[in-house]
Coordinates of C-alpha atoms in Angstrom, one line a residue:
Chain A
X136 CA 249.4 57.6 40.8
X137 CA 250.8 60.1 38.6
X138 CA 251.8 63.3 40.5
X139 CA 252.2 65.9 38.3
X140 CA 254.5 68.9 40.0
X141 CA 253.8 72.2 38.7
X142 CA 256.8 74.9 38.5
X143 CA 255.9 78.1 39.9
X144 CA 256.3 79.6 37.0
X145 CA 253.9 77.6 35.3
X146 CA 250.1 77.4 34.9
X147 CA 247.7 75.0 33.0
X148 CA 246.5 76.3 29.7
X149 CA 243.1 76.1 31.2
X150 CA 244.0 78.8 33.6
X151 CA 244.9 81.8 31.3
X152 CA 244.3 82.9 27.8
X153 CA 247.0 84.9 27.2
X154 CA 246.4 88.1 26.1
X155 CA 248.9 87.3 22.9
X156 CA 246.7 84.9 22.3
X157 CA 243.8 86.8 21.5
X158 CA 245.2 89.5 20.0
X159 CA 246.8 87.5 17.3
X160 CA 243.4 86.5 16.4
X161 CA 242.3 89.8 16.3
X162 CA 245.5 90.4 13.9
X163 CA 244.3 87.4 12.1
X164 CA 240.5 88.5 11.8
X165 CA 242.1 91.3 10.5
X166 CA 243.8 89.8 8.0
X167 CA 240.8 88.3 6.8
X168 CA 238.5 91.1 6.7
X169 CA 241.2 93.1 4.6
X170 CA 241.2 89.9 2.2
X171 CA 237.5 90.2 2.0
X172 CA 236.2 87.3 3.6
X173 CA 235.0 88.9 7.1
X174 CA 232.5 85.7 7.6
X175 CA 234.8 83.9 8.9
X176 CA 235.0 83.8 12.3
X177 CA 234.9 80.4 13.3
X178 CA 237.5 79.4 11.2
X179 CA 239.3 82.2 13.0
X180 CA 238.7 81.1 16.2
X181 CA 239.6 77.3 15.0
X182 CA 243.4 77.8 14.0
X183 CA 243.5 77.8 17.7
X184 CA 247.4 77.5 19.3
X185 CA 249.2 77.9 16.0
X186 CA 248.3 81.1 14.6
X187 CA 249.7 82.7 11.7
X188 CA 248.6 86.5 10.6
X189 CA 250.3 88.0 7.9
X190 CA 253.6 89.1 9.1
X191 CA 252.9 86.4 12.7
X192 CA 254.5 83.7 13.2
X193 CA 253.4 80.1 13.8
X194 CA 254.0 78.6 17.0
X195 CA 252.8 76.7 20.0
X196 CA 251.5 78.1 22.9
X197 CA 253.3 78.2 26.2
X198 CA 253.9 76.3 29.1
X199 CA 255.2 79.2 31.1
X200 CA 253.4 81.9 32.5
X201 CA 254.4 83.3 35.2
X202 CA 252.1 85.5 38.1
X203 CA 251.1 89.0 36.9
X204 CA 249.8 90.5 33.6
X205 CA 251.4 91.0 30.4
X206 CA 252.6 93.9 29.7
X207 CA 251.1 96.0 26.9
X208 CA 252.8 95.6 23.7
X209 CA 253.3 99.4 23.0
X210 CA 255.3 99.5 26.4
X211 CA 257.3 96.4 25.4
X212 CA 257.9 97.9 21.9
X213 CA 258.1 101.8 22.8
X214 CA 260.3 101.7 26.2
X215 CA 263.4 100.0 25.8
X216 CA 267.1 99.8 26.1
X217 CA 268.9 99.4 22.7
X218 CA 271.8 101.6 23.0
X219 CA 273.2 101.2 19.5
X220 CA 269.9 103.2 18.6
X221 CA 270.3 106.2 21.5
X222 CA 270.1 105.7 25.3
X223 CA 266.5 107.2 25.8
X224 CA 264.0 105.0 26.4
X225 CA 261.8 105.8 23.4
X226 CA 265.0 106.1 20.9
X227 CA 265.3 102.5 19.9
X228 CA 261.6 102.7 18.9
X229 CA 262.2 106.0 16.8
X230 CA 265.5 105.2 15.0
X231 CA 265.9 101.7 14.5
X232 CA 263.7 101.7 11.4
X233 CA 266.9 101.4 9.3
X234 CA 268.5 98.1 10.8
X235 CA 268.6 95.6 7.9
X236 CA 267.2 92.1 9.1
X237 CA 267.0 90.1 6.0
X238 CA 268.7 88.4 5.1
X239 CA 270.5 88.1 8.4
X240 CA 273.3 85.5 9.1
X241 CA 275.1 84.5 12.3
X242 CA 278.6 83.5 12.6
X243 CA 279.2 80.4 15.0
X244 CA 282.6 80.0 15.9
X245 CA 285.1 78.3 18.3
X246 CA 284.9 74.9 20.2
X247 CA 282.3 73.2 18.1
X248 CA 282.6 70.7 15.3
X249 CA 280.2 72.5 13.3
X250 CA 280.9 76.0 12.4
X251 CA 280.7 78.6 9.6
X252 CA 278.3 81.3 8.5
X253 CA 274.2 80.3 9.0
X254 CA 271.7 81.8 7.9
X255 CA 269.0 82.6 10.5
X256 CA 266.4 80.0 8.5
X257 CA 269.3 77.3 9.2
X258 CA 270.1 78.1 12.3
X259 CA 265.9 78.4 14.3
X260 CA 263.4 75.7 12.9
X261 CA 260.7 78.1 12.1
X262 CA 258.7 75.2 12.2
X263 CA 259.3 74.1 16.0
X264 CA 258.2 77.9 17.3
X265 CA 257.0 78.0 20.7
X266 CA 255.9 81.0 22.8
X267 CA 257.2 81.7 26.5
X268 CA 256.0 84.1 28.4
X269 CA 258.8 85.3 31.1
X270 CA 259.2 88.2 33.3
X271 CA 261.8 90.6 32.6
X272 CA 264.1 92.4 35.0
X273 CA 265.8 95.1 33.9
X274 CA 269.3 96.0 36.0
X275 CA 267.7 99.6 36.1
X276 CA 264.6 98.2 38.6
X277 CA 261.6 98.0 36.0
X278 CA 260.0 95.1 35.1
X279 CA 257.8 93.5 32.5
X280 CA 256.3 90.4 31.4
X281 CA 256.7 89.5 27.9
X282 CA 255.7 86.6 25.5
X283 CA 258.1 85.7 23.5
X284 CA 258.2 83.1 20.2
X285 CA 261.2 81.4 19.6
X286 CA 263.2 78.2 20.4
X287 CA 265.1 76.7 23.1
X288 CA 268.6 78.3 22.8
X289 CA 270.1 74.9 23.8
X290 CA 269.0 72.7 20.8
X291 CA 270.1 76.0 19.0
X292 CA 273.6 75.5 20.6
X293 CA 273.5 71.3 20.4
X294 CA 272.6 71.4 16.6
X295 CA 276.6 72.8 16.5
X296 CA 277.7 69.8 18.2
X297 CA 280.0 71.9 20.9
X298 CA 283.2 69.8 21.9
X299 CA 283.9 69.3 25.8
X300 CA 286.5 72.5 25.8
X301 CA 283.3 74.5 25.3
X302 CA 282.8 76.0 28.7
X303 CA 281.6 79.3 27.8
X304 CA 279.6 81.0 25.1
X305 CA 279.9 84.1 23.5
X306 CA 277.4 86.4 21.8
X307 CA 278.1 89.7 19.7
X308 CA 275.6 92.3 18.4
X309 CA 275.2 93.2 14.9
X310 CA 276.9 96.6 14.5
X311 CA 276.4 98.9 11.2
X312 CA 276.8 102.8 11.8
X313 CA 274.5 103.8 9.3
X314 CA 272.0 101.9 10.4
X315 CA 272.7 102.1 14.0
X316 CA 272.9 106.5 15.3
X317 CA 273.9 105.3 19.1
X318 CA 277.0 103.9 18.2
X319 CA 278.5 107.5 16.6
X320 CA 279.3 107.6 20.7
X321 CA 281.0 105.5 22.4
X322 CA 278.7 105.0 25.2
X323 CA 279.7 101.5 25.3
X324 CA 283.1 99.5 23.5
X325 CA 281.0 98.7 20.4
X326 CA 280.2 96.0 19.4
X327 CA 278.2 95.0 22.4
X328 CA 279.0 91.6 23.7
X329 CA 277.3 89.1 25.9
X330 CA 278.2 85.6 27.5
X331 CA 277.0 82.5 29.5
X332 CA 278.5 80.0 31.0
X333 CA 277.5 76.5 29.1
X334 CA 275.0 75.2 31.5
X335 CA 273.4 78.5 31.9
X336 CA 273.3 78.1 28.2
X337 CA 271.6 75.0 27.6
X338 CA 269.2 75.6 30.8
X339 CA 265.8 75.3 29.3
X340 CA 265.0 78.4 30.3
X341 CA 267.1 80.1 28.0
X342 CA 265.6 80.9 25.0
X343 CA 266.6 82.4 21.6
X344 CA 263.2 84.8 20.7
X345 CA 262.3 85.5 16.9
X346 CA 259.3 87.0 18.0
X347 CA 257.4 88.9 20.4
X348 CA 253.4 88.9 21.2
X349 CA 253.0 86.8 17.9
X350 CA 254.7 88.6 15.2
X351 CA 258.5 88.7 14.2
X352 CA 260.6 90.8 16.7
X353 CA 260.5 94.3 15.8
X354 CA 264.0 96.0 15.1
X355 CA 264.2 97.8 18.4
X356 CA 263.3 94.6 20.5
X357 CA 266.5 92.8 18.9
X358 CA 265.6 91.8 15.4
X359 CA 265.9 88.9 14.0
X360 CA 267.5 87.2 16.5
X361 CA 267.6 87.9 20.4
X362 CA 268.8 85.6 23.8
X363 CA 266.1 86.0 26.9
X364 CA 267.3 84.7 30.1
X365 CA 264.6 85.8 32.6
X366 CA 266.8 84.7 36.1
X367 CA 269.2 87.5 34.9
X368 CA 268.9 91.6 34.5
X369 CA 267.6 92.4 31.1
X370 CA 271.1 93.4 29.5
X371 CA 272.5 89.6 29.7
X372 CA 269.8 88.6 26.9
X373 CA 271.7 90.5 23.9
X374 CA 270.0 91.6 20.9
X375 CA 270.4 91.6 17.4
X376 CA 272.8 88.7 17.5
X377 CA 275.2 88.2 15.2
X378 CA 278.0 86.0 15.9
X379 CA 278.3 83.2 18.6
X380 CA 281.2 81.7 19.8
X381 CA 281.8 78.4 21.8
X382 CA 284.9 79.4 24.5
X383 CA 287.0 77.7 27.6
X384 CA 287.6 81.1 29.1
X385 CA 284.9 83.2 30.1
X386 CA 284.2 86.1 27.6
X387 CA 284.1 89.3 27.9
X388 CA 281.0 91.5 28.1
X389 CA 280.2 94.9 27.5
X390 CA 278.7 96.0 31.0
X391 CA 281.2 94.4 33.0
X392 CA 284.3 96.4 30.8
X393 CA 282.6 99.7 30.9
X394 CA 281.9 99.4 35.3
X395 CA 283.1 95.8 36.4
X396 CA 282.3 97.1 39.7
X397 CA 278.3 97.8 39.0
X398 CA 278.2 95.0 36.4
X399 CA 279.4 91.6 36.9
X400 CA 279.3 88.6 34.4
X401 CA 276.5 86.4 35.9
X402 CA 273.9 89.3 36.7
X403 CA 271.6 86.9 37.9
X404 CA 268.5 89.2 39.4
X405 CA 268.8 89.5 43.6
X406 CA 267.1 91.3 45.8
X407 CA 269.4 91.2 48.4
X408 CA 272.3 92.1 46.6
X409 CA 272.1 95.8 45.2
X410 CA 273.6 97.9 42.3
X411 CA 276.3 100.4 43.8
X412 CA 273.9 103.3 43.1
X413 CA 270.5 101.5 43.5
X414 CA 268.8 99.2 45.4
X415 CA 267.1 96.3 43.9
X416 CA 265.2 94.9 46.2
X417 CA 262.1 96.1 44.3
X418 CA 260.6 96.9 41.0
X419 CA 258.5 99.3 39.0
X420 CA 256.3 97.4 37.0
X421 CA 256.3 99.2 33.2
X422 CA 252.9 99.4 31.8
X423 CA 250.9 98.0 34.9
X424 CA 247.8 100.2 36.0
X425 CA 248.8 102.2 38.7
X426 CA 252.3 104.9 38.0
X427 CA 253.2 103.9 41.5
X428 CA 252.7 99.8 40.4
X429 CA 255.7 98.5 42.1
X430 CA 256.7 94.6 43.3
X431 CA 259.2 93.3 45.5
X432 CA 261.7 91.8 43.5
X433 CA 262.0 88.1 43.1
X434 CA 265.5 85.5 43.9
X435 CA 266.7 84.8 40.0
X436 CA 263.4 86.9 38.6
X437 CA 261.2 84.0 40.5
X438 CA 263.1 81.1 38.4
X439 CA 264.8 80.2 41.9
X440 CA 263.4 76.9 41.7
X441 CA 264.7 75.7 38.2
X442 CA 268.1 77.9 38.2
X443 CA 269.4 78.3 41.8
X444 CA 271.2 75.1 41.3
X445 CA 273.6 76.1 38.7
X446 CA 274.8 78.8 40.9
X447 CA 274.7 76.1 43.8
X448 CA 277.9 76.7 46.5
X449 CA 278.8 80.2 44.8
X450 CA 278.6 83.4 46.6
X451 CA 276.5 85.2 45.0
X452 CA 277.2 88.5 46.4
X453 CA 280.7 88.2 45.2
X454 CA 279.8 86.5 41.8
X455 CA 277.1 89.3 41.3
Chain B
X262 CA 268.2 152.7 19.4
X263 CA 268.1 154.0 23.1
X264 CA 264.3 152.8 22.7
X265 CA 265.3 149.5 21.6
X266 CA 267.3 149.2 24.7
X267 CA 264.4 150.4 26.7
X268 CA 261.9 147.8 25.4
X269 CA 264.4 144.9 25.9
X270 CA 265.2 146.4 29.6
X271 CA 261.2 146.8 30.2
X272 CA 260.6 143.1 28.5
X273 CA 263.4 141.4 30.1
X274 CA 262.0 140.4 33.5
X275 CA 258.7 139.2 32.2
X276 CA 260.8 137.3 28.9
X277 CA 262.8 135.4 31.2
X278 CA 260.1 135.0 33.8
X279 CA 258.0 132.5 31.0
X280 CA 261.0 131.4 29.1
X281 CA 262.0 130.1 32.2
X282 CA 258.5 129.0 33.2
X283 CA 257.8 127.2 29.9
X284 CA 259.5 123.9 30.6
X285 CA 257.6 123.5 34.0
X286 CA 254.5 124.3 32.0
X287 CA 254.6 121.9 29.5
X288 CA 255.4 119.1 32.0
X289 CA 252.2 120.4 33.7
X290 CA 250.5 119.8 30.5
X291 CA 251.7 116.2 29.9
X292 CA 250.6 115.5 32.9
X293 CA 247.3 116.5 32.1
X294 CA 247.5 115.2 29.1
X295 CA 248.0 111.6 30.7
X296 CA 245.6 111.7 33.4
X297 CA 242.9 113.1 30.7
X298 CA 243.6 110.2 28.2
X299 CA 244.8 112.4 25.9
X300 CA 248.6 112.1 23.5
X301 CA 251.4 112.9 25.4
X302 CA 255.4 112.4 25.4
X303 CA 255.9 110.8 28.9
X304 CA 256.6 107.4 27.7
X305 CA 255.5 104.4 29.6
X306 CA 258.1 105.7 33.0
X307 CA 255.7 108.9 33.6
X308 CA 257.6 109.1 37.2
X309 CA 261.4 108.7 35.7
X310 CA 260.9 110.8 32.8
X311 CA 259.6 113.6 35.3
X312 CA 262.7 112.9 37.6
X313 CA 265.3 113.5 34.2
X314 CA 263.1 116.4 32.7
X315 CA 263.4 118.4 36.3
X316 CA 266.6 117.5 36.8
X317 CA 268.3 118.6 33.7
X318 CA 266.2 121.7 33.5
X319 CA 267.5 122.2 36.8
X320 CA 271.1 121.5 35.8
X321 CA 270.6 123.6 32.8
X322 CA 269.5 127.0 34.2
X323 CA 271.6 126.6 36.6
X324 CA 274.9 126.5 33.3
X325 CA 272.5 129.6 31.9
X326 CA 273.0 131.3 35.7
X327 CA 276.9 131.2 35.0
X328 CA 276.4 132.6 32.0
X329 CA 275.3 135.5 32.6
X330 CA 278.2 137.2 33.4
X331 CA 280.5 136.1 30.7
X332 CA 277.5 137.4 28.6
X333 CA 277.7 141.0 29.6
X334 CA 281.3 140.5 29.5
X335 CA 281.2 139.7 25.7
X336 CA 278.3 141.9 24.5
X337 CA 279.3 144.7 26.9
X338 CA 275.3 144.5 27.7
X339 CA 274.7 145.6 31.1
X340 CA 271.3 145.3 31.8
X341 CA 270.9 141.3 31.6
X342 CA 272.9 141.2 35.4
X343 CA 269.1 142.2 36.2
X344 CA 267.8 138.5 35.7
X345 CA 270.6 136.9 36.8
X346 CA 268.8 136.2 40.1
X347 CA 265.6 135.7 38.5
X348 CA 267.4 132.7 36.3
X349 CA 269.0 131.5 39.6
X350 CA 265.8 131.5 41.5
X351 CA 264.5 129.4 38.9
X352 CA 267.7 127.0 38.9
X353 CA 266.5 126.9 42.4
X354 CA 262.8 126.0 41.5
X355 CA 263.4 123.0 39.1
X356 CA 266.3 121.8 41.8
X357 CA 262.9 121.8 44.6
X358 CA 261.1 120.2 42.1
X359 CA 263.4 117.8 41.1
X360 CA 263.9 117.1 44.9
X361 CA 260.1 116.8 45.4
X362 CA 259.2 114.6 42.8
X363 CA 262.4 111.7 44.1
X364 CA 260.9 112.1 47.8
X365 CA 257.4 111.8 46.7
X366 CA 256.9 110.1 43.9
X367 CA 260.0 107.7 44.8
X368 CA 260.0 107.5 48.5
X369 CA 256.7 108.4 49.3
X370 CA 257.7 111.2 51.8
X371 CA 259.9 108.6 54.1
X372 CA 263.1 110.7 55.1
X373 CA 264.0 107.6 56.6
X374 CA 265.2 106.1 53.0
X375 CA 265.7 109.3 51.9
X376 CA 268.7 109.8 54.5
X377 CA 269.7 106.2 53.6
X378 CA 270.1 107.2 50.0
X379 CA 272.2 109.9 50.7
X380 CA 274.3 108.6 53.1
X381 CA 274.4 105.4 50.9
X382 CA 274.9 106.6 47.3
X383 CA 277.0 109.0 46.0
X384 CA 275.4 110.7 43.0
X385 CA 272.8 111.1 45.7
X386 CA 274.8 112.6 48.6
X387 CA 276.2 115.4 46.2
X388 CA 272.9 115.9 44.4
X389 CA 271.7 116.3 47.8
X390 CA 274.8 118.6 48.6
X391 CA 274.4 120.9 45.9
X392 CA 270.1 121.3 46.8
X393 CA 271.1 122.6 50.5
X394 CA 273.8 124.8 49.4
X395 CA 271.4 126.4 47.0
X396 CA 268.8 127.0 49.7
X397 CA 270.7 129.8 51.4
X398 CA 271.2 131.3 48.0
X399 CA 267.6 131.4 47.2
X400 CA 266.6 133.1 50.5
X401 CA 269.1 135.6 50.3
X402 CA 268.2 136.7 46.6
X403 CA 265.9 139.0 47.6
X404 CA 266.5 142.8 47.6
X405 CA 266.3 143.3 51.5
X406 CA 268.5 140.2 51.8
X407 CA 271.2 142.2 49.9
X408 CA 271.1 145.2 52.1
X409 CA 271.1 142.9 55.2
X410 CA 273.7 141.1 54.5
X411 CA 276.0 144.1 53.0
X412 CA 277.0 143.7 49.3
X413 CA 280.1 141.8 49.8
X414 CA 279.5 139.5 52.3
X415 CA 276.2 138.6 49.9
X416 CA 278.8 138.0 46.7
X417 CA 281.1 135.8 48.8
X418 CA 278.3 133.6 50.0
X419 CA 276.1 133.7 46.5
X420 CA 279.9 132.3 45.3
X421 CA 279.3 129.0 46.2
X422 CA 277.1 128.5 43.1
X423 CA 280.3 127.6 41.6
X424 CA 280.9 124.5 44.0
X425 CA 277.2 124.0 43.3
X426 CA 277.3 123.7 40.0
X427 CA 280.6 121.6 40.0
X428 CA 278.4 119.3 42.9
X429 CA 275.9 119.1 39.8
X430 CA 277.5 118.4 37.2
X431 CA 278.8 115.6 38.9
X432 CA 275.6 114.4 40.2
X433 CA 274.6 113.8 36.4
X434 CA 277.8 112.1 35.8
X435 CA 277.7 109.2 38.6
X436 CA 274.4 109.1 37.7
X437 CA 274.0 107.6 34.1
X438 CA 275.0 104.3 32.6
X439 CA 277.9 104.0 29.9
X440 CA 279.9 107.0 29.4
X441 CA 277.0 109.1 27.8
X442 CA 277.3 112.4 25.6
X443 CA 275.2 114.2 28.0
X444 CA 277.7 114.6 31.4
X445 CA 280.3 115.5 29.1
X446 CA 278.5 118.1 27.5
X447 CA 277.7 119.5 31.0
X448 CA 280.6 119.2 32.1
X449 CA 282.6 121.1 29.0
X450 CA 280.4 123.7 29.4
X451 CA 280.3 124.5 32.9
X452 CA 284.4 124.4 32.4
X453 CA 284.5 127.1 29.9
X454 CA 282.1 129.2 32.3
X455 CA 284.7 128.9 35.2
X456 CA 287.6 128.5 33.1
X457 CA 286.2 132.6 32.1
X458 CA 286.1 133.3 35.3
X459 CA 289.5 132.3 36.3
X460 CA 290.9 133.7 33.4
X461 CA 289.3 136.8 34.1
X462 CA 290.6 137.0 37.7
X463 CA 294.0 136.3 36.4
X464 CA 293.7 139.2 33.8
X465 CA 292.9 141.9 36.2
X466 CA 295.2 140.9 39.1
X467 CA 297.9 141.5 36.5
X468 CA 296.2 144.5 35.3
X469 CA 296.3 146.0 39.3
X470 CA 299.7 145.0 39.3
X471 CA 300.8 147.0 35.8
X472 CA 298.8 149.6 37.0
X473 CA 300.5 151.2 39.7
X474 CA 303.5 150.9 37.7
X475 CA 302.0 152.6 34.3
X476 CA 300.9 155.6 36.5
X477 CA 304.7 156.1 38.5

């Protein structure tokens, strides 16, 4: 007998329609209408799981889901941290209009037998999209849930062939100050940088996004090119990304230097381990109905069950 | 020109009474605004943006408090020492509000986490710090509370809204992420307000020393 065992993160595509889903076929309707053919429902409703609307994406449709709604997109593209473009929460929204995203190229460097300068169409098979929708913790206690469109980051990071000395890897943030206002102050050592250790990297949760709720990845949400790691606080998955590097010592990363004390380098999400000025054993859910919608705040963002054993015999209150 | 001065002196009060009012106003509005379905700037944090908005308006009457007297220093204008405790009392007001919103809208009303938070966190315990002080302040500002008290026992207790504002400032500062423009601007400014004062003091202590001297 086959026994199939179901991660908690995951539910049947018979149990939800995601909302991204549906609203790409709107988008594509759309598309339609404004082309002047608005009979053609059916046809619309037949592209089914790949869907393409004018400036969408094609991709498959996801596996993971986790418990709760998704969050609107407006909140996911309106309330955001992007401090190269201001540290308000609306800011990246208002003043990343400028950032230049095509063509984009990414610099991959270090342990690896192949490296150089790739273009993004080299480096993510825009014909192997999937979506994955994940939760998102932020280290400032809000949450969302987001689906993304993108690839695995590890067949991203096997496609360079890495050499055994690769133990770490390194990720750097595009950084242009006339396209980018925040970074006229230092509010953090520009440019921002980012890291996991290798088998955090090619977990198959981790994920390189190009999209978001079916279309490219707006500039303020880390155009062209982002990381999303849902076990760990928002600020590990790095946006924008412009350079990656294969390393044997651990890299650097921009929380950690500016308060090593508040921000360590694994920032996996954990309730029982809080911030030095606040707690996080709990959540405000961005978006949700209710302004008070709060949740208790899951072990590794509720991944526990496919990540805990990477961080297996560390302590995890020291390795925070 | 006399007149002039008599309409600012009779407008004064009520200018800084809705100047002061008008932030608090059009948070009420956004509010409304949101619950009615209508456009508003609250972003998709209603609560945290209210915690900020109070905050710094709080923070920032406060700086315009200490700047009163420097101001009639300057201009030689007398008459705006009469809404220095009007600007304080508002200070005051946003600082309640501020409080308010973190115990209700935060903690629901439990002093229980409350008193963890401030025993637990520092930008807390001297946000926290700086609110009591200014509760004596507030209750003594009124006219009765001057006579009461006697004139200079009410300026050497309405002097701790130096160590408030210092107990602010620094509230803001352990409080954001990054090293953002904002504490430092806060910060500079409330310096050059003290650093006036100190400079001040040290000018007319020299001057009471010279002057016995000039006159023998």
């Amino acid at each position: 007998m086959l026994i199939k065992r179901r991660t908690p993160w995951t539910l049947t595509e018979n149990d939800v329609t995601p909302k991204s889903m549906y609203l790409s076929r709107r988008r594509l309707m759309a598309s339609f209408g404004a082309a002047g053919i608005a009979a053609c429902g059916p046809r619309g409703e037949a592209a089914g799981a790949a869907q393409e609307a004018e400036t969408g994406l094609r991709f498959t449709k996801t596996d993971y889901f986790p418990a709760g709604d998704l969050t609107p997109v407006e909140a996911v593209t309106g309330y955001n941290n992007f401090y190269e473009f201001g540290t308000g929460k609306s800011d990246p929204a208002r003043s990343s209009g400028r950032l230049t995203t095509k063509p984009w190229t990414v610099a991959v460097e270090g342990h690896a037998e192949r490296t150089g300068t790739f273009a993004l169409e080299d480096l993510v098979d825009f014909n192997r999209l999937e979506e994955r929708i994940y939760r998102l913790r932020c280290v400032e206690a809000w949450s969302m849930v987001i689906p993304w469109v993108g690839v695995p980051l590890a067949d991203v990071l096997a496609s360079f062939n890495p050499t055994s000395d690769a133990k770490y890897v390194a990720f750097e943030t595009y950084l242009n100050r006339d396209e980018m206002p925040g970074v006229r102050w230092p509010v953090l050592d520009w440019p921002y940088v980012e890291g996991l250790r290798m088998d955090e990297a090619t977990h198959p949760l981790a994920f390189l996004a190009v999209g978001l709720y079916g279309d490219v990845l707006p500039n303020q949400n880390g155009a062209p090119l982002r990381l999303v790691v849902p076990w760990k606080y928002g600020f590990k998955s790095i946006k924008s990304i412009v350079r990656i590097r294969f390393e044997s010592e651990q890299p650097p990363t921009s929380w950690n230097k500016s308060a090593a004390r508040e921000y360590g380098f694994y920032s996996n999400v954990n309730p029982n381990v809080d911030h030095p000025r606040w707690s996080q054993a709990s959540e405000r859910v961005i978006g949700g109905g209710s302004l008070f919608a709060r949740r208790d705040t899951d072990m590794f963002n509720g991944y526990a069950d496919a990540v805990a054993g990477l961080y297996a015999g560390m302590d995890l209150a020291k390795n925070y | 020109m006399a007149d002039l001065n008599a309409f600012a002196k009779a407008a004064l009060k009520p200018a800084v009474f809705w100047l002061l009012a008008a932030p608090l106003l059009w948070l009420a509005w956004q509010w409304t605004a949101m619950f009615a379905g209508w456009p508003h700037t609250l972003g998709f944090n209603p609560i945290e943006t209210t915690h900020h908005f109070l905050g710094e308006t709080a923070l920032r009457v406060l700086l315009i408090t200490l700047a009163v007297t420097p101001f009639r220093d300057l201009t030689g204008w007398a008459p705006i020492l009469r809404v220095r405790r009007r600007i304080g009392l508002f200070a005051f007001g946003y600082a309640a509000l501020h409080v308010s919103a973190y115990l209700g809208l935060d903690l629901m009303f439990s002093l229980r986490d409350l008193w963890a938070d401030v025993v637990k966190r520092r930008y807390i315990t001297l946000g926290m710090a700086a609110f009591v002080l200014l509760v004596p302040l507030a209750i003594t500002s009124r006219n009765d509370m001057i006579k009461r008290l006697g004139a200079l026992r009410w300026r050497r207790l309405h002097m701790l809204v130096y160590p408030i504002a210092v107990l602010a400032v620094a509230h803001h500062w352990l409080m954001e992420k990054g090293n953002q423009p904002g504490p430092w601007a806060h910060a500079a400014i409330l310096a050059l307000l003290l650093g006036w004062r100190v400079q001040r003091a040290a000018r007319t202590r020299i001057a009471k020393r010279r002057a016995p001297a000039a006159r023998a």
